[in-house]
PDB file of C-alpha atoms in Angstrom:
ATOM      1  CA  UNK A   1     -28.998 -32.967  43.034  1.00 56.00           C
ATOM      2  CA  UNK A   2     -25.552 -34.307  41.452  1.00 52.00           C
ATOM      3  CA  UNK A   3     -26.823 -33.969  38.343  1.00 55.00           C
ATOM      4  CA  UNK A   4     -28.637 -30.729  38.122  1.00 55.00           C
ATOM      5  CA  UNK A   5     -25.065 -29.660  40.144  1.00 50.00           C
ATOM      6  CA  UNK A   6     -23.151 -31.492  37.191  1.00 51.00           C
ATOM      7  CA  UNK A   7     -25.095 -29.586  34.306  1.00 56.00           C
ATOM      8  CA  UNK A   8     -24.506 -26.075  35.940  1.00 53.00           C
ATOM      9  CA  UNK A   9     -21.337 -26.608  35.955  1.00 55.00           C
ATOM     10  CA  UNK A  10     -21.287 -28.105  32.398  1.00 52.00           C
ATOM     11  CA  UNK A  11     -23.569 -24.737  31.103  1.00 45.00           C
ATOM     12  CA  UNK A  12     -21.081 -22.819  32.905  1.00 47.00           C
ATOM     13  CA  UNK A  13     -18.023 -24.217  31.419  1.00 42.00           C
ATOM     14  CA  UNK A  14     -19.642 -24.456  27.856  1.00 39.00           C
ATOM     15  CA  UNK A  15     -20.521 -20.720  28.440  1.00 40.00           C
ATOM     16  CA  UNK A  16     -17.222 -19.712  29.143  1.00 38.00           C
ATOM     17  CA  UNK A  17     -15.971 -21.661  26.325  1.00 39.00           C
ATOM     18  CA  UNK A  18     -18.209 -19.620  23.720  1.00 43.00           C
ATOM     19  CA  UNK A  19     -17.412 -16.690  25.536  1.00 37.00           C
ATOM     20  CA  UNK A  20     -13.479 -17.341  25.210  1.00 36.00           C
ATOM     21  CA  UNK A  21     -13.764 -18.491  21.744  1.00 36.00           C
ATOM     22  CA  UNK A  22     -15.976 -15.758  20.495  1.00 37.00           C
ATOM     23  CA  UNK A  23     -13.540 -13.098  22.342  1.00 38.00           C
ATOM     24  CA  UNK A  24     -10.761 -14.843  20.601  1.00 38.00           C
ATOM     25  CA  UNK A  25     -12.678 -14.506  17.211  1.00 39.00           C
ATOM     26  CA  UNK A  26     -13.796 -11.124  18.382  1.00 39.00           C
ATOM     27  CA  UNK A  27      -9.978 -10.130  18.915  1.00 41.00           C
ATOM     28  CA  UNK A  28      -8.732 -11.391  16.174  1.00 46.00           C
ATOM     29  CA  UNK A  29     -10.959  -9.769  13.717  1.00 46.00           C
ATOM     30  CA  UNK A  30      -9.903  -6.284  15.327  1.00 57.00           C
ATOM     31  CA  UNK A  31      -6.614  -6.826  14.987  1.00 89.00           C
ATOM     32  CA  UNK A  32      -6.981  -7.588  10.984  1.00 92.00           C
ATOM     33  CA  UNK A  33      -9.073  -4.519  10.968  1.00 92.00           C
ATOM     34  CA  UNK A  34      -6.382  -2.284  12.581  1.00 94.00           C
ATOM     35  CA  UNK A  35      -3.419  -4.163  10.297  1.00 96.00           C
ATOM     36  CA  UNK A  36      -5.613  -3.721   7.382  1.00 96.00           C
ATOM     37  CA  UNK A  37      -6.188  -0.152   8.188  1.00 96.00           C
ATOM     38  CA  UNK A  38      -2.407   0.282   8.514  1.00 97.00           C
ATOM     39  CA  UNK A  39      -1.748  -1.066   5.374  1.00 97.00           C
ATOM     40  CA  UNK A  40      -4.244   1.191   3.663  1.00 96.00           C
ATOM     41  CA  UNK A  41      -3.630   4.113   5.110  1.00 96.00           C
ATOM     42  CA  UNK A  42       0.366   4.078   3.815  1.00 97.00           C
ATOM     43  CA  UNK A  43      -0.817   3.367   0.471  1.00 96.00           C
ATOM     44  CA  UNK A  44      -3.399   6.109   0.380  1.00 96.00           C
ATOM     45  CA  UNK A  45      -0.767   8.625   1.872  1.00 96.00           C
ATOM     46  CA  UNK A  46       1.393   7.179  -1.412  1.00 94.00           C
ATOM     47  CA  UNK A  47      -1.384   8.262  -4.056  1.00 94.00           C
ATOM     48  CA  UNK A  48      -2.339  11.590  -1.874  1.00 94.00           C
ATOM     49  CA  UNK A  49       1.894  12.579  -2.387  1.00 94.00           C
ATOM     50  CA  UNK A  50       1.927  11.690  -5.763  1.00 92.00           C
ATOM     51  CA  UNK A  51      -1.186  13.631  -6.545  1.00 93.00           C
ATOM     52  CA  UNK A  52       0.007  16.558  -4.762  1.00 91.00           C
ATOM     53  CA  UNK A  53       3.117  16.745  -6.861  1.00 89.00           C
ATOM     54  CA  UNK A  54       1.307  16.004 -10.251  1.00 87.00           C
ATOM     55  CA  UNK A  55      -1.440  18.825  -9.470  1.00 87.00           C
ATOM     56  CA  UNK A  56       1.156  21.683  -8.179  1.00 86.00           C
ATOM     57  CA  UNK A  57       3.046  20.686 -11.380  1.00 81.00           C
ATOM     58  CA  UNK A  58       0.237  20.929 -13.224  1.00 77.00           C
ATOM     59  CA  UNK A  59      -0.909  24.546 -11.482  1.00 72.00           C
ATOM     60  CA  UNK A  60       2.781  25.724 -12.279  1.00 66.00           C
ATOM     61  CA  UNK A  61       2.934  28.435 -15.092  1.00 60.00           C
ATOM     62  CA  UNK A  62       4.859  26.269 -17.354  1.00 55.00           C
ATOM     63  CA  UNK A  63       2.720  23.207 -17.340  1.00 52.00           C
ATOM     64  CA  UNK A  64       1.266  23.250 -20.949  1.00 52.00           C
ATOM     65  CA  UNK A  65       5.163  23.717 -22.433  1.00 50.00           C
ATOM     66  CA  UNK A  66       7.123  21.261 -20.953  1.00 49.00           C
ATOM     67  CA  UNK A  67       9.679  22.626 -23.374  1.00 47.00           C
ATOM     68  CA  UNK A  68       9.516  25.666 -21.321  1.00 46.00           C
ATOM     69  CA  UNK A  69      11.003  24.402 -18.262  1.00 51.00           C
ATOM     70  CA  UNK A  70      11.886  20.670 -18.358  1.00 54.00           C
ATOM     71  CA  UNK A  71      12.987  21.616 -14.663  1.00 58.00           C
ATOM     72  CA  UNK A  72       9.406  21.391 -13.568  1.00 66.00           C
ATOM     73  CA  UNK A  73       9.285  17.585 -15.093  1.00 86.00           C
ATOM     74  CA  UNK A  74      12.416  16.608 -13.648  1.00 89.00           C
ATOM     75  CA  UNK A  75      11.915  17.852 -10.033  1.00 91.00           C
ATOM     76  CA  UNK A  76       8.305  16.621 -10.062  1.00 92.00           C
ATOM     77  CA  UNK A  77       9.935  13.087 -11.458  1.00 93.00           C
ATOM     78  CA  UNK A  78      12.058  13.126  -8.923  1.00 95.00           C
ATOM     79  CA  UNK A  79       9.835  13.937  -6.044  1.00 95.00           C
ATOM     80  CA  UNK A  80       7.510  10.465  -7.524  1.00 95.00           C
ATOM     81  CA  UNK A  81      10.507   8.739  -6.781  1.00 96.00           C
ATOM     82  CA  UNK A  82      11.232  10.324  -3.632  1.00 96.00           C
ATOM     83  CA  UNK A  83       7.649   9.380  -2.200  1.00 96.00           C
ATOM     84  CA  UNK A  84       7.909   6.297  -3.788  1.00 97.00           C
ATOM     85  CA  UNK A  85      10.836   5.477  -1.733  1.00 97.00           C
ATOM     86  CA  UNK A  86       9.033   7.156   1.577  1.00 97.00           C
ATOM     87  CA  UNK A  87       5.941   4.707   0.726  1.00 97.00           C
ATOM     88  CA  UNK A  88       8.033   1.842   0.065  1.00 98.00           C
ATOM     89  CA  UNK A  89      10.183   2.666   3.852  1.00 98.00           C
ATOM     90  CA  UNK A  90       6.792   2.884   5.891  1.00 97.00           C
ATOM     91  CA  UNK A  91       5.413  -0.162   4.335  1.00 98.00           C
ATOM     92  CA  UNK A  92       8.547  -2.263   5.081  1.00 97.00           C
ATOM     93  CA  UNK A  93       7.946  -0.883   8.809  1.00 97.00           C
ATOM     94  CA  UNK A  94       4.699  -2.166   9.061  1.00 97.00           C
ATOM     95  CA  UNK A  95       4.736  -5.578  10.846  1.00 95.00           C
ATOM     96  CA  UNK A  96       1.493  -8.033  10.812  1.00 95.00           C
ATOM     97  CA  UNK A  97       0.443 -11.050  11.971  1.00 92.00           C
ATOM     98  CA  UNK A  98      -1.614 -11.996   9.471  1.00 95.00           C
ATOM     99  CA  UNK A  99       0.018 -13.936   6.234  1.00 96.00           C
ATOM    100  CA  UNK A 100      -1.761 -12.788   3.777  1.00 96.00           C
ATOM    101  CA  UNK A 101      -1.554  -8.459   5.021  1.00 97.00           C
ATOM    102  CA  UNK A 102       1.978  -9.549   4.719  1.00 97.00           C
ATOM    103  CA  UNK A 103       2.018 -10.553   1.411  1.00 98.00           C
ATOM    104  CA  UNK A 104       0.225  -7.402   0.139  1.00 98.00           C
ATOM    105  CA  UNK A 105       2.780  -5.444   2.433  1.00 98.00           C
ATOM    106  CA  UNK A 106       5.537  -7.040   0.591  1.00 98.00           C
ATOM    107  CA  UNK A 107       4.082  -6.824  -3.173  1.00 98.00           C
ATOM    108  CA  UNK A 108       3.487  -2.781  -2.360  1.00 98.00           C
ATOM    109  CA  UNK A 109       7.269  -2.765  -0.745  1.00 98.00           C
ATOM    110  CA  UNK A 110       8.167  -4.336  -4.734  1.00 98.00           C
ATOM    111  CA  UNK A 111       5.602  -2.269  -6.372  1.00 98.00           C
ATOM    112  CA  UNK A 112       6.923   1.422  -4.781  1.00 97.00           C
ATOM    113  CA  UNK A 113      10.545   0.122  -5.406  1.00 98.00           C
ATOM    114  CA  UNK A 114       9.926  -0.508  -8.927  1.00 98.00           C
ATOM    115  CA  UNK A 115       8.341   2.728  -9.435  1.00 97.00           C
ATOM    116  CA  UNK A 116      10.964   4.679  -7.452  1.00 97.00           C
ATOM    117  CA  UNK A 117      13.660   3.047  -9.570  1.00 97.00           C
ATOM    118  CA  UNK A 118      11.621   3.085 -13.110  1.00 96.00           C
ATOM    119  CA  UNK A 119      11.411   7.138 -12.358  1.00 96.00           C
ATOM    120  CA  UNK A 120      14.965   7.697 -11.937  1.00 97.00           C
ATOM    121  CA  UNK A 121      15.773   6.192 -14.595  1.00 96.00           C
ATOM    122  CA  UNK A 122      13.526   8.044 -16.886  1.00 94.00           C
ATOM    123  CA  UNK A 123      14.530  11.414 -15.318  1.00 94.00           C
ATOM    124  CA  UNK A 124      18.379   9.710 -15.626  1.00 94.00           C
ATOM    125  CA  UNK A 125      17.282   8.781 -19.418  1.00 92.00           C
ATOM    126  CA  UNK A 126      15.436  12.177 -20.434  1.00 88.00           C
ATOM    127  CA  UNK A 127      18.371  13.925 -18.827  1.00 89.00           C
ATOM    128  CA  UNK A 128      20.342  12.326 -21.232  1.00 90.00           C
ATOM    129  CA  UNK A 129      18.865  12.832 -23.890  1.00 91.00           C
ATOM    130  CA  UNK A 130      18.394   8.717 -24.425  1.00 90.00           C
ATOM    131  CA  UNK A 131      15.392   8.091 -25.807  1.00 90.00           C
ATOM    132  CA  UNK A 132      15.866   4.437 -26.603  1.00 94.00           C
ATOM    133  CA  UNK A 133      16.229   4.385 -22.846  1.00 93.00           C
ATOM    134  CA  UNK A 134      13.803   6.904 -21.628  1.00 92.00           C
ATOM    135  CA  UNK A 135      10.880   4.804 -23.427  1.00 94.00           C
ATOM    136  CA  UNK A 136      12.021   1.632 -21.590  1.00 95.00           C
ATOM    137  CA  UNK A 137      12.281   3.115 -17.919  1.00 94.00           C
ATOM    138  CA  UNK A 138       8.433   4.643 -19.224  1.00 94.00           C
ATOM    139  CA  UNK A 139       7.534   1.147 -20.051  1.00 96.00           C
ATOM    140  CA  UNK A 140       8.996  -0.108 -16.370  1.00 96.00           C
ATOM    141  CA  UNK A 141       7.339   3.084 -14.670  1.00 95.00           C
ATOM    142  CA  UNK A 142       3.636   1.673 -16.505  1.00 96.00           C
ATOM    143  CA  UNK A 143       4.237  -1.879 -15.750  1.00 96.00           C
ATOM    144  CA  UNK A 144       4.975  -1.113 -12.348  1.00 96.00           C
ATOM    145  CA  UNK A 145       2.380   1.374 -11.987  1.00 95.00           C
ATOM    146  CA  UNK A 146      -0.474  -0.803 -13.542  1.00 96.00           C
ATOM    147  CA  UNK A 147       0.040  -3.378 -10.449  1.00 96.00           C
ATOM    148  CA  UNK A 148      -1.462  -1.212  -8.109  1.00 95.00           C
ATOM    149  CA  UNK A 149      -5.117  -1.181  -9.204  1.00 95.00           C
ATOM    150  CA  UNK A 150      -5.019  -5.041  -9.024  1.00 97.00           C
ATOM    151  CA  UNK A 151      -3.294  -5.358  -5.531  1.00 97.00           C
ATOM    152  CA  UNK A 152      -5.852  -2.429  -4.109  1.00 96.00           C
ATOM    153  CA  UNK A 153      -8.831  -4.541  -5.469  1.00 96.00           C
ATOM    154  CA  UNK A 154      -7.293  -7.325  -3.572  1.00 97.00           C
ATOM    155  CA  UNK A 155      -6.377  -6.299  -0.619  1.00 96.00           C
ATOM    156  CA  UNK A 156     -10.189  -4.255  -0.242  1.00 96.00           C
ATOM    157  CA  UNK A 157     -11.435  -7.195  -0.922  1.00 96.00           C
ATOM    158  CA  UNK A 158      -9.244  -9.332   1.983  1.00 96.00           C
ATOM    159  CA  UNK A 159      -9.846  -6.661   4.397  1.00 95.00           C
ATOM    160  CA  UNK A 160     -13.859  -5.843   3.674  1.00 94.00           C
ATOM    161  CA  UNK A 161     -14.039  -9.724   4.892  1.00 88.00           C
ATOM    162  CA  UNK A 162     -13.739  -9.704   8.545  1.00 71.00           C
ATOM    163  CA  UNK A 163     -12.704 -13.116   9.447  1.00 68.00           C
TER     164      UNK A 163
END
């Protein structure tokens, strides 16, 4: 009787145990899931701004003739920048407990300040008239710019993994 009273209570406390550790596991993946999804959803909004302004640019009357109206490059430039700077913000607002979401969070907070500063100072440049300096900050702008393809592979491929 001791012992079949000693082994319930042993299958109860090992259940409980799984139980706790597979909520814990359970919880934990959620909670990448939701960071993850936080993370993702500021860089998409990024892209979806930065589309929006290159397609209305591109719609505008003047967009085969950038001779035309240079206005139309220079406020679209600037409005990059602008959501750069807006992306870059809401990622640095973004707080995770999870190392590695806060890596990516801080390489995109590097990337979108890069970008932000590369386009100003190609608008700054073109303004100018500098072209010496114009094809550098275009140079910064693409370096900066080709880091994102990389980091989105790499973070889909951190958050399709649920554990």
């Amino acid at each position: 009787m001791v012992c079949s009273l000693f082994r319930l209570r042993r299958g109860i406390w090992l259940t409980l145990t799984i139980a706790a550790v597979a909520f814990l596991v359970i919880s934990c993946s959620e909670g990448k899931v939701s960071q993850c999804n936080q993370l993702i959803s500021v860089a998409n909004e990024a892209v979806a701004q930065v589309q929006s302004v290159t397609q209305s640019t591109a719609a505008s009357p003047d967009a085969g003739n950038s001779t035309t109206n240079p206005a139309n490059n220079v406020g679209a430039m600037n409005r990059i920048a602008a959501a750069a700077d807006q992306a870059r913000g809401e990622m640095e607002a973004l707080e995770f407990g999870d190392q590695r979401l806060t890596e990516f969070k801080s390489r995109f907070v590097a990337m979108y300040s890069e970008i932000s500063g590369a386009t100003r100072e190609l608008v700054s440049s073109a303004t100018a008239s500098n072209s010496q300096a114009a094809q550098q900050a275009f140079n910064s702008l693409k370096t900066a710019t080709d880091k994102e393809a990389p980091l989105v592979e790499e973070v889909n491929r951190y958050c399709a993994n649920p554990q």
